[in-house]
Amino acid sequence: MTETKKLHVALFPWLAFGHIIPYLKVAKHIAQKGHKISFISTPRNIQRLPKIPPNLSSKIHFISLPLPQVDNLPPHAEATMDIPTNKTPYLKIAYDGLKDPLFQFLKISAPDWIIYDFAAHWLPPITSDLGISSAYLSIFSAWTITFLASSSSALINGDDERTRPEGFTVPPKWVPFPSKVAYRIHEAKRAFEHFEVNDSGLSDMYRLGTVMAAVDVLAVRSCFELEADHLKLFEQLHGKPVLPIGLLPPSDLDVTGGDDETWLKICGWLDKQNKGSVIYIAFGSESEVNQKDLNELALGLELSGLPFFWTLRKQGNSFELPDGFEERVKGRGIVWTSWVPQLRILGHESVGGFLTHCGFSSIIEALNFGLALILFPVSIAQGLNARVLEEKKLGVEVKRNAQDGSFTKESLAESLMLVMDNEKGKLYRESANEMRKLITNRDVHNGCIDQFIEFLQTHRVGSRE
């Protein structure tokens, strides 16, 4: 039996590290099978990526495309973490400006496949003209994509009977099975912006629909063990293969690391806390929390009386904690304003709960260690994630005003104390530990990604029967 030809696969993620890092994980898996990888992004983003393991360095090639300068985008801003949310449309304009240099690279290098993201609506004609097979890789779950629209054409044409935010507060009619996946009204109002044309000249949903309509296969960061019904529905709605690639859980290399000064200082504090007593708080590198919510978060943590470690990144905007807060919680809580080794913190035995923005990567990382969750969703997909997590008894959502999303320090403290309580929180810890078995099941996730790579080998242009 002749060996299947090795592939050349290009990957082109959107300029957000919540997208770039999962794409890089997929690149590593493909490279481990002996295939050549061209990982395409901008210079500063490539510089900020983790180092490639030596055994893969000859297979993964970073292709650096300088990001065009555009009005209203600060110099050196190359990712969403570099800018406030209201500047994101201008980052999309700059991203669209990569069309010509990407075309030139693809024309010269002639990869077998390109795996790309929702924003590159201009890429389908290029791949078609050059005879390159294409895949959309969704870093969002199938329950999110199936909630957003009934088809790619509906996204492109704005063909959705949900013309008001209230329509997004119940599961859509095309979901034929019981589902809790829907927005709160305050989330729907914010999510509605993604269906409307923004300053980039297009809506995010138009971009997504155009990409999904054109590619050969839809890949999704998921597995059948997590959401079989939604994955099957995803394929039915879009009429093309949908392949789960696994949950891309942390590897042993991700979790371990050197004892640098930062970790030694953090670990020294965590070592002094009781087992399972600390709440870790982080809202990702891109989610923004306004000053009013920040105040309530701080005061709620103080009111709870629980030990905590809060990673609070500035993200281009200044913020102020309540007067005297850090002094009042001194010894019991830490506010850390620079980078932290999140996986090592989540894996420390003193950490017993995670107050999270419900980003998919953060959820997977926390459940990798069986941590119960306190759910505080911030942006478009996160509210939908929170509904699923709460239904699965993996965490408790902070009670908020349905109309405006506001909350009180008392409601936050109540949720924190419920999850961390020895008796009342037992259900959530047991559910999280049960989910840990799936997250850490390498056979499941490696099986998914292996099937995806096999599909790439047998379905590329020129190899199809």
CSV table of C-alpha atoms in Angstrom, one decimal:
chain,number,residue,atom,x,y,z
A,1,MET,CA,0.0,0.0,0.0
A,2,THR,CA,1.5,3.3,-1.1
A,3,GLU,CA,1.9,6.0,1.6
A,4,THR,CA,-0.5,8.9,1.3
A,5,LYS,CA,1.1,12.1,0.0
A,6,LYS,CA,2.2,14.5,2.7
A,7,LEU,CA,0.2,17.8,2.7
A,8,HIS,CA,1.1,21.4,2.7
A,9,VAL,CA,-1.5,23.1,4.9
A,10,ALA,CA,-1.8,26.9,5.4
A,11,LEU,CA,-3.7,28.4,8.4
A,12,PHE,CA,-4.9,32.0,8.6
A,13,PRO,CA,-6.7,32.9,11.8
A,14,TRP,CA,-8.4,36.1,12.7
A,15,LEU,CA,-6.3,38.6,14.6
A,16,ALA,CA,-7.4,37.7,18.2
A,17,PHE,CA,-5.3,35.4,20.4
A,18,GLY,CA,-8.5,33.5,21.4
A,19,HIS,CA,-8.5,32.4,17.7
A,20,ILE,CA,-4.7,32.4,17.0
A,21,ILE,CA,-3.8,30.0,19.8
A,22,PRO,CA,-6.4,27.3,18.9
A,23,TYR,CA,-5.3,27.5,15.3
A,24,LEU,CA,-1.7,27.0,16.3
A,25,LYS,CA,-2.7,24.0,18.4
A,26,VAL,CA,-4.3,22.5,15.2
A,27,ALA,CA,-1.2,23.3,13.2
A,28,LYS,CA,0.9,21.4,15.7
A,29,HIS,CA,-1.3,18.3,15.5
A,30,ILE,CA,-1.2,18.4,11.7
A,31,ALA,CA,2.6,18.9,11.8
A,32,GLN,CA,3.0,15.9,14.1
A,33,LYS,CA,1.7,13.7,11.3
A,34,GLY,CA,4.6,14.9,9.1
A,35,HIS,CA,2.7,17.5,7.1
A,36,LYS,CA,4.1,21.0,6.2
A,37,ILE,CA,2.5,24.0,7.9
A,38,SER,CA,2.4,27.6,6.8
A,39,PHE,CA,1.0,29.6,9.7
A,40,ILE,CA,0.1,33.0,8.5
A,41,SER,CA,-0.3,36.1,10.7
A,42,THR,CA,1.3,39.5,11.3
A,43,PRO,CA,4.8,40.2,12.6
A,44,ARG,CA,3.9,41.2,16.1
A,45,ASN,CA,1.4,38.4,16.6
A,46,ILE,CA,3.9,35.8,15.5
A,47,GLN,CA,6.5,37.2,17.9
A,48,ARG,CA,4.1,36.8,20.7
A,49,LEU,CA,3.4,33.1,20.1
A,50,PRO,CA,4.7,30.3,22.3
A,51,LYS,CA,7.8,28.5,21.1
A,52,ILE,CA,7.3,25.6,18.8
A,53,PRO,CA,8.6,22.2,20.2
A,54,PRO,CA,12.0,21.3,18.6
A,55,ASN,CA,10.5,18.2,17.0
A,56,LEU,CA,8.0,20.3,15.0
A,57,SER,CA,10.1,23.3,14.2
A,58,SER,CA,11.2,22.0,10.8
A,59,LYS,CA,7.5,21.4,9.8
A,60,ILE,CA,5.9,24.7,11.0
A,61,HIS,CA,6.8,27.8,9.0
A,62,PHE,CA,5.6,31.2,10.1
A,63,ILE,CA,4.6,33.5,7.3
A,64,SER,CA,4.6,37.1,8.4
A,65,LEU,CA,2.4,39.6,6.5
A,66,PRO,CA,2.8,43.2,7.6
A,67,LEU,CA,-0.5,44.7,8.6
A,68,PRO,CA,-1.5,47.8,6.6
A,69,GLN,CA,-1.8,51.0,8.6
A,70,VAL,CA,-5.4,52.3,8.5
A,71,ASP,CA,-7.1,55.3,10.0
A,72,ASN,CA,-8.3,55.0,13.6
A,73,LEU,CA,-6.1,52.0,14.4
A,74,PRO,CA,-3.2,52.8,16.8
A,75,PRO,CA,0.3,52.0,15.5
A,76,HIS,CA,1.6,48.5,16.4
A,77,ALA,CA,-2.0,47.3,17.1
A,78,GLU,CA,-2.1,43.9,15.4
A,79,ALA,CA,-4.6,42.0,17.6
A,80,THR,CA,-7.8,42.6,19.5
A,81,MET,CA,-5.9,42.6,22.8
A,82,ASP,CA,-4.1,45.7,21.7
A,83,ILE,CA,-7.2,47.8,21.3
A,84,PRO,CA,-10.5,48.7,22.9
A,85,THR,CA,-13.6,46.9,21.5
A,86,ASN,CA,-14.8,49.9,19.6
A,87,LYS,CA,-11.6,49.9,17.4
A,88,THR,CA,-12.2,46.3,16.3
A,89,PRO,CA,-13.9,47.3,12.9
A,90,TYR,CA,-10.7,49.1,12.0
A,91,LEU,CA,-8.6,46.1,12.7
A,92,LYS,CA,-10.9,44.2,10.3
A,93,ILE,CA,-10.2,46.8,7.6
A,94,ALA,CA,-6.5,46.3,8.1
A,95,TYR,CA,-7.1,42.5,8.0
A,96,ASP,CA,-8.9,42.9,4.7
A,97,GLY,CA,-5.8,44.7,3.5
A,98,LEU,CA,-3.9,41.4,3.7
A,99,LYS,CA,-5.8,40.1,0.7
A,100,ASP,CA,-3.2,40.9,-2.0
A,101,PRO,CA,-0.1,39.7,0.0
A,102,LEU,CA,-1.9,36.6,1.0
A,103,PHE,CA,-2.9,36.0,-2.6
A,104,GLN,CA,0.8,36.3,-3.7
A,105,PHE,CA,1.9,33.9,-1.0
A,106,LEU,CA,-0.7,31.3,-1.9
A,107,LYS,CA,0.0,31.6,-5.6
A,108,ILE,CA,3.7,31.0,-5.1
A,109,SER,CA,3.6,28.3,-2.3
A,110,ALA,CA,0.5,26.4,-3.7
A,111,PRO,CA,-0.7,24.7,-0.4
A,112,ASP,CA,-3.1,21.8,-0.7
A,113,TRP,CA,-5.4,23.3,1.9
A,114,ILE,CA,-6.0,26.6,3.7
A,115,ILE,CA,-7.8,26.6,7.0
A,116,TYR,CA,-9.1,30.0,7.8
A,117,ASP,CA,-11.4,32.1,10.0
A,118,PHE,CA,-14.7,34.0,9.8
A,119,ALA,CA,-13.4,37.4,8.9
A,120,ALA,CA,-11.7,36.6,5.6
A,121,HIS,CA,-14.8,36.9,3.4
A,122,TRP,CA,-12.6,37.8,0.4
A,123,LEU,CA,-10.6,34.6,0.4
A,124,PRO,CA,-13.1,32.2,-1.3
A,125,PRO,CA,-12.6,33.5,-4.9
A,126,ILE,CA,-8.8,33.3,-4.4
A,127,THR,CA,-8.8,29.7,-3.2
A,128,SER,CA,-11.2,28.8,-6.1
A,129,ASP,CA,-9.0,30.5,-8.7
A,130,LEU,CA,-5.8,28.9,-7.4
A,131,GLY,CA,-7.4,25.4,-6.9
A,132,ILE,CA,-6.7,25.3,-3.2
A,133,SER,CA,-9.1,23.3,-0.9
A,134,SER,CA,-10.4,25.2,2.0
A,135,ALA,CA,-11.8,24.7,5.5
A,136,TYR,CA,-13.4,27.0,8.0
A,137,LEU,CA,-12.3,26.3,11.6
A,138,SER,CA,-14.7,27.6,14.2
A,139,ILE,CA,-13.3,28.2,17.6
A,140,PHE,CA,-16.9,28.5,18.7
A,141,SER,CA,-19.0,25.5,19.7
A,142,ALA,CA,-21.6,24.0,17.4
A,143,TRP,CA,-24.3,25.2,19.8
A,144,THR,CA,-23.2,28.8,19.1
A,145,ILE,CA,-23.1,28.5,15.3
A,146,THR,CA,-26.4,26.7,15.1
A,147,PHE,CA,-28.0,29.4,17.3
A,148,LEU,CA,-26.8,32.2,15.1
A,149,ALA,CA,-28.5,31.3,11.8
A,150,SER,CA,-30.4,28.6,9.9
A,151,SER,CA,-28.0,28.6,7.0
A,152,SER,CA,-25.0,30.4,5.5
A,153,SER,CA,-27.3,32.2,3.0
A,154,ALA,CA,-29.4,33.5,5.9
A,155,LEU,CA,-26.2,35.1,7.4
A,156,ILE,CA,-25.2,36.5,4.0
A,157,ASN,CA,-28.6,38.0,3.2
A,158,GLY,CA,-29.7,38.9,6.7
A,159,ASP,CA,-32.6,36.5,6.2
A,160,ASP,CA,-33.7,36.0,9.8
A,161,GLU,CA,-37.2,36.5,11.3
A,162,ARG,CA,-35.5,37.5,14.6
A,163,THR,CA,-35.5,41.2,13.7
A,164,ARG,CA,-35.5,42.4,17.3
A,165,PRO,CA,-33.2,41.4,20.2
A,166,GLU,CA,-36.2,39.8,22.0
A,167,GLY,CA,-36.2,37.1,19.2
A,168,PHE,CA,-32.8,35.9,20.4
A,169,THR,CA,-33.9,35.2,24.0
A,170,VAL,CA,-35.5,31.8,23.0
A,171,PRO,CA,-34.0,28.9,21.1
A,172,PRO,CA,-34.5,29.3,17.3
A,173,LYS,CA,-37.2,27.4,15.6
A,174,TRP,CA,-34.7,25.4,13.5
A,175,VAL,CA,-33.3,23.7,16.6
A,176,PRO,CA,-35.6,20.6,16.7
A,177,PHE,CA,-34.5,19.3,20.2
A,178,PRO,CA,-34.8,20.8,23.7
A,179,SER,CA,-32.2,23.5,24.2
A,180,LYS,CA,-31.4,26.2,26.8
A,181,VAL,CA,-29.1,28.0,24.3
A,182,ALA,CA,-30.4,31.5,24.0
A,183,TYR,CA,-29.4,35.0,25.1
A,184,ARG,CA,-30.6,37.1,28.0
A,185,ILE,CA,-32.1,40.3,26.7
A,186,HIS,CA,-29.1,42.4,27.6
A,187,GLU,CA,-26.8,40.0,25.8
A,188,ALA,CA,-29.1,40.0,22.8
A,189,LYS,CA,-28.9,43.8,22.5
A,190,ARG,CA,-25.1,43.6,22.4
A,191,ALA,CA,-25.0,40.6,20.1
A,192,PHE,CA,-27.4,42.4,17.7
A,193,GLU,CA,-24.4,44.6,16.7
A,194,HIS,CA,-22.7,41.7,15.1
A,195,PHE,CA,-25.7,41.3,12.7
A,196,GLU,CA,-25.4,44.9,11.6
A,197,VAL,CA,-22.9,46.6,9.3
A,198,ASN,CA,-20.1,48.1,11.3
A,199,ASP,CA,-17.3,50.5,10.4
A,200,SER,CA,-15.4,47.8,8.5
A,201,GLY,CA,-18.2,48.1,5.9
A,202,LEU,CA,-19.7,44.7,6.6
A,203,SER,CA,-21.4,42.8,9.4
A,204,ASP,CA,-19.6,40.0,11.2
A,205,MET,CA,-22.4,37.7,10.3
A,206,TYR,CA,-22.0,38.5,6.6
A,207,ARG,CA,-18.3,37.6,6.8
A,208,LEU,CA,-19.1,34.3,8.6
A,209,GLY,CA,-21.8,33.3,6.2
A,210,THR,CA,-19.7,34.1,3.1
A,211,VAL,CA,-16.8,31.9,4.5
A,212,MET,CA,-19.0,29.0,5.5
A,213,ALA,CA,-20.9,29.0,2.2
A,214,ALA,CA,-17.6,28.7,0.2
A,215,VAL,CA,-15.4,26.2,2.0
A,216,ASP,CA,-15.2,22.5,1.4
A,217,VAL,CA,-15.6,21.5,5.0
A,218,LEU,CA,-16.6,23.0,8.4
A,219,ALA,CA,-14.3,22.1,11.3
A,220,VAL,CA,-15.3,22.9,14.8
A,221,ARG,CA,-13.6,22.8,18.2
A,222,SER,CA,-15.8,20.2,19.7
A,223,CYS,CA,-16.6,16.5,20.0
A,224,PHE,CA,-19.7,14.3,19.8
A,225,GLU,CA,-19.3,13.4,23.5
A,226,LEU,CA,-20.0,17.1,24.3
A,227,GLU,CA,-22.7,18.1,21.9
A,228,ALA,CA,-23.7,15.4,19.4
A,229,ASP,CA,-27.1,16.9,18.6
A,230,HIS,CA,-25.8,20.4,17.8
A,231,LEU,CA,-23.0,18.9,15.6
A,232,LYS,CA,-25.4,16.9,13.6
A,233,LEU,CA,-27.7,19.9,13.2
A,234,PHE,CA,-24.8,22.1,12.1
A,235,GLU,CA,-24.1,19.7,9.2
A,236,GLN,CA,-27.8,19.5,8.3
A,237,LEU,CA,-28.3,23.2,8.3
A,238,HIS,CA,-25.2,23.9,6.1
A,239,GLY,CA,-25.3,20.9,3.8
A,240,LYS,CA,-21.6,20.1,3.9
A,241,PRO,CA,-19.3,18.0,6.1
A,242,VAL,CA,-18.9,19.1,9.7
A,243,LEU,CA,-15.9,17.6,11.5
A,244,PRO,CA,-15.2,18.1,15.2
A,245,ILE,CA,-11.5,18.4,15.8
A,246,GLY,CA,-11.7,17.7,19.6
A,247,LEU,CA,-11.6,20.3,22.4
A,248,LEU,CA,-7.8,20.9,22.1
A,249,PRO,CA,-7.2,20.5,25.8
A,250,PRO,CA,-3.9,21.7,27.4
A,251,SER,CA,-1.0,19.4,26.8
A,252,ASP,CA,1.4,18.4,29.5
A,253,LEU,CA,3.9,20.9,28.0
A,254,ASP,CA,1.3,23.7,28.3
A,255,VAL,CA,0.8,23.0,32.0
A,256,THR,CA,4.4,22.7,33.1
A,257,GLY,CA,7.0,25.4,32.9
A,258,GLY,CA,10.1,26.8,34.4
A,259,ASP,CA,10.2,28.3,37.9
A,260,ASP,CA,10.6,31.9,36.8
A,261,GLU,CA,10.2,34.9,39.1
A,262,THR,CA,6.6,35.5,38.3
A,263,TRP,CA,5.5,31.9,39.0
A,264,LEU,CA,7.6,31.6,42.2
A,265,LYS,CA,5.9,34.7,43.6
A,266,ILE,CA,2.4,33.5,42.7
A,267,CYS,CA,3.1,29.9,43.8
A,268,GLY,CA,4.5,31.2,47.1
A,269,TRP,CA,1.2,32.9,47.9
A,270,LEU,CA,-1.0,30.0,46.7
A,271,ASP,CA,1.0,27.5,48.7
A,272,LYS,CA,-0.1,29.3,51.9
A,273,GLN,CA,-3.8,28.9,51.2
A,274,ASN,CA,-6.0,26.0,52.1
A,275,LYS,CA,-6.6,23.3,49.6
A,276,GLY,CA,-9.5,24.2,47.2
A,277,SER,CA,-10.2,27.5,49.0
A,278,VAL,CA,-9.0,30.1,46.4
A,279,ILE,CA,-11.2,31.6,43.6
A,280,TYR,CA,-9.2,32.4,40.5
A,281,ILE,CA,-10.6,35.3,38.5
A,282,ALA,CA,-9.8,36.1,34.8
A,283,PHE,CA,-11.7,37.5,31.9
A,284,GLY,CA,-9.3,36.7,29.0
A,285,SER,CA,-7.1,38.9,27.0
A,286,GLU,CA,-9.9,40.5,25.0
A,287,SER,CA,-13.1,40.8,27.0
A,288,GLU,CA,-13.7,44.3,28.5
A,289,VAL,CA,-15.3,44.9,31.8
A,290,ASN,CA,-16.6,48.5,32.4
A,291,GLN,CA,-15.7,50.5,35.4
A,292,LYS,CA,-19.1,50.1,37.1
A,293,ASP,CA,-18.9,46.3,36.8
A,294,LEU,CA,-15.3,46.3,37.9
A,295,ASN,CA,-16.3,48.1,41.1
A,296,GLU,CA,-19.1,45.6,41.9
A,297,LEU,CA,-16.8,42.7,41.1
A,298,ALA,CA,-14.2,44.0,43.6
A,299,LEU,CA,-16.8,44.7,46.3
A,300,GLY,CA,-18.4,41.3,45.8
A,301,LEU,CA,-15.1,39.6,46.2
A,302,GLU,CA,-14.5,41.6,49.4
A,303,LEU,CA,-18.0,40.8,50.7
A,304,SER,CA,-17.6,37.0,50.0
A,305,GLY,CA,-14.8,36.8,52.5
A,306,LEU,CA,-13.1,34.2,50.3
A,307,PRO,CA,-9.4,34.1,49.3
A,308,PHE,CA,-8.9,35.1,45.6
A,309,PHE,CA,-6.4,35.6,42.9
A,310,TRP,CA,-7.6,38.2,40.3
A,311,THR,CA,-5.8,38.6,37.0
A,312,LEU,CA,-6.7,42.1,35.8
A,313,ARG,CA,-5.2,43.1,32.5
A,314,LYS,CA,-5.5,46.8,31.4
A,315,GLN,CA,-6.3,46.2,27.7
A,316,GLY,CA,-5.6,49.8,26.7
A,317,ASN,CA,-8.1,51.3,29.1
A,318,SER,CA,-7.4,52.7,32.5
A,319,PHE,CA,-9.3,51.3,35.5
A,320,GLU,CA,-9.6,52.0,39.1
A,321,LEU,CA,-10.4,49.7,42.0
A,322,PRO,CA,-12.6,51.0,44.8
A,323,ASP,CA,-10.8,53.2,47.3
A,324,GLY,CA,-9.0,51.1,49.9
A,325,PHE,CA,-10.0,47.8,48.4
A,326,GLU,CA,-6.5,46.3,48.1
A,327,GLU,CA,-5.7,47.3,51.6
A,328,ARG,CA,-8.9,45.8,53.0
A,329,VAL,CA,-8.3,42.4,51.3
A,330,LYS,CA,-4.5,42.4,51.8
A,331,GLY,CA,-3.3,38.9,52.6
A,332,ARG,CA,-6.7,37.3,51.6
A,333,GLY,CA,-6.7,38.4,48.0
A,334,ILE,CA,-4.3,39.4,45.2
A,335,VAL,CA,-4.9,41.6,42.2
A,336,TRP,CA,-2.3,40.9,39.5
A,337,THR,CA,-2.0,43.3,36.6
A,338,SER,CA,0.4,41.6,34.3
A,339,TRP,CA,0.8,38.3,32.5
A,340,VAL,CA,0.3,35.1,34.6
A,341,PRO,CA,0.8,31.4,33.8
A,342,GLN,CA,-2.9,30.7,33.9
A,343,LEU,CA,-2.8,26.9,33.5
A,344,ARG,CA,-0.3,26.5,36.4
A,345,ILE,CA,-2.6,28.6,38.6
A,346,LEU,CA,-5.7,26.6,37.6
A,347,GLY,CA,-3.8,23.4,38.3
A,348,HIS,CA,-2.6,24.5,41.8
A,349,GLU,CA,-4.3,22.5,44.6
A,350,SER,CA,-5.3,25.6,46.5
A,351,VAL,CA,-7.6,26.8,43.7
A,352,GLY,CA,-11.1,25.5,44.0
A,353,GLY,CA,-13.2,27.7,41.7
A,354,PHE,CA,-12.9,29.9,38.6
A,355,LEU,CA,-14.8,33.2,38.1
A,356,THR,CA,-14.8,33.3,34.3
A,357,HIS,CA,-16.0,35.3,31.3
A,358,CYS,CA,-17.0,31.9,29.8
A,359,GLY,CA,-14.6,32.1,26.8
A,360,PHE,CA,-14.4,28.6,25.3
A,361,SER,CA,-10.7,28.2,25.8
A,362,SER,CA,-10.8,29.3,29.4
A,363,ILE,CA,-13.7,26.9,30.1
A,364,ILE,CA,-11.7,24.0,28.7
A,365,GLU,CA,-8.6,24.9,30.7
A,366,ALA,CA,-10.6,25.1,34.0
A,367,LEU,CA,-12.5,21.9,33.4
A,368,ASN,CA,-9.2,20.2,32.5
A,369,PHE,CA,-8.6,20.5,36.3
A,370,GLY,CA,-12.1,19.8,37.4
A,371,LEU,CA,-12.8,23.3,38.7
A,372,ALA,CA,-16.4,24.4,39.4
A,373,LEU,CA,-17.2,27.7,37.6
A,374,ILE,CA,-18.8,31.0,38.5
A,375,LEU,CA,-20.1,32.3,35.2
A,376,PHE,CA,-19.9,36.0,34.2
A,377,PRO,CA,-20.3,36.1,30.4
A,378,VAL,CA,-19.2,39.3,28.6
A,379,SER,CA,-19.4,39.0,24.8
A,380,ILE,CA,-21.3,37.3,22.0
A,381,ALA,CA,-20.7,33.6,22.4
A,382,GLN,CA,-20.1,33.6,26.1
A,383,GLY,CA,-23.7,34.0,27.2
A,384,LEU,CA,-24.6,30.9,25.2
A,385,ASN,CA,-21.7,29.0,26.7
A,386,ALA,CA,-23.0,30.0,30.2
A,387,ARG,CA,-26.4,28.6,29.5
A,388,VAL,CA,-25.0,25.2,28.6
A,389,LEU,CA,-22.5,25.1,31.5
A,390,GLU,CA,-25.3,26.0,34.0
A,391,GLU,CA,-27.6,23.3,32.5
A,392,LYS,CA,-24.8,20.8,32.9
A,393,LYS,CA,-24.4,21.8,36.6
A,394,LEU,CA,-20.8,22.9,35.9
A,395,GLY,CA,-21.2,26.3,37.5
A,396,VAL,CA,-23.5,29.0,38.7
A,397,GLU,CA,-24.2,32.2,36.7
A,398,VAL,CA,-24.0,35.5,38.5
A,399,LYS,CA,-27.6,36.9,38.8
A,400,ARG,CA,-27.9,40.1,36.7
A,401,ASN,CA,-30.6,42.5,35.6
A,402,ALA,CA,-32.2,41.0,32.6
A,403,GLN,CA,-32.5,44.4,30.8
A,404,ASP,CA,-29.2,46.0,31.3
A,405,GLY,CA,-26.9,43.2,32.6
A,406,SER,CA,-26.1,45.1,35.8
A,407,PHE,CA,-25.4,43.1,39.0
A,408,THR,CA,-24.7,43.8,42.6
A,409,LYS,CA,-21.9,42.9,44.9
A,410,GLU,CA,-24.4,40.8,46.9
A,411,SER,CA,-25.4,38.7,43.8
A,412,LEU,CA,-21.7,38.1,43.0
A,413,ALA,CA,-20.8,37.2,46.6
A,414,GLU,CA,-23.8,34.8,46.7
A,415,SER,CA,-22.7,33.0,43.6
A,416,LEU,CA,-19.1,32.7,44.8
A,417,MET,CA,-20.1,31.4,48.2
A,418,LEU,CA,-22.6,28.9,46.7
A,419,VAL,CA,-20.0,27.3,44.5
A,420,MET,CA,-17.2,27.3,47.1
A,421,ASP,CA,-19.4,26.0,50.0
A,422,ASN,CA,-18.5,22.5,51.1
A,423,GLU,CA,-22.0,21.2,50.9
A,424,LYS,CA,-24.0,23.5,48.6
A,425,GLY,CA,-21.2,23.5,46.0
A,426,LYS,CA,-20.6,19.8,46.0
A,427,LEU,CA,-22.9,19.2,43.0
A,428,TYR,CA,-20.9,21.6,40.9
A,429,ARG,CA,-17.6,20.2,41.9
A,430,GLU,CA,-18.8,16.6,41.2
A,431,SER,CA,-20.1,17.6,37.8
A,432,ALA,CA,-16.8,19.4,37.0
A,433,ASN,CA,-14.8,16.4,38.0
A,434,GLU,CA,-17.0,14.2,35.8
A,435,MET,CA,-16.4,16.6,32.8
A,436,ARG,CA,-12.7,16.5,33.5
A,437,LYS,CA,-12.8,12.9,32.4
A,438,LEU,CA,-13.9,14.0,28.9
A,439,ILE,CA,-11.6,17.0,28.7
A,440,THR,CA,-8.5,14.9,29.6
A,441,ASN,CA,-9.5,11.9,27.4
A,442,ARG,CA,-6.7,12.1,24.9
A,443,ASP,CA,-8.2,9.2,22.9
A,444,VAL,CA,-11.3,11.2,22.2
A,445,HIS,CA,-9.6,14.4,21.1
A,446,ASN,CA,-6.7,12.8,19.2
A,447,GLY,CA,-9.3,10.6,17.4
A,448,CYS,CA,-11.2,13.7,16.3
A,449,ILE,CA,-8.2,15.6,15.0
A,450,ASP,CA,-6.8,12.4,13.3
A,451,GLN,CA,-10.1,12.0,11.4
A,452,PHE,CA,-9.9,15.6,10.4
A,453,ILE,CA,-6.4,15.2,9.1
A,454,GLU,CA,-7.4,12.1,7.2
A,455,PHE,CA,-10.2,14.0,5.6
A,456,LEU,CA,-7.7,16.7,4.5
A,457,GLN,CA,-5.6,14.0,2.9
A,458,THR,CA,-8.4,12.3,1.0
A,459,HIS,CA,-10.4,15.3,-0.1
A,460,ARG,CA,-7.9,17.8,-1.3
A,461,VAL,CA,-8.3,19.2,-4.8
A,462,GLY,CA,-6.9,16.7,-7.3
A,463,SER,CA,-7.4,13.7,-5.0
A,464,ARG,CA,-11.2,13.5,-5.0
A,465,GLU,CA,-12.9,10.7,-6.9
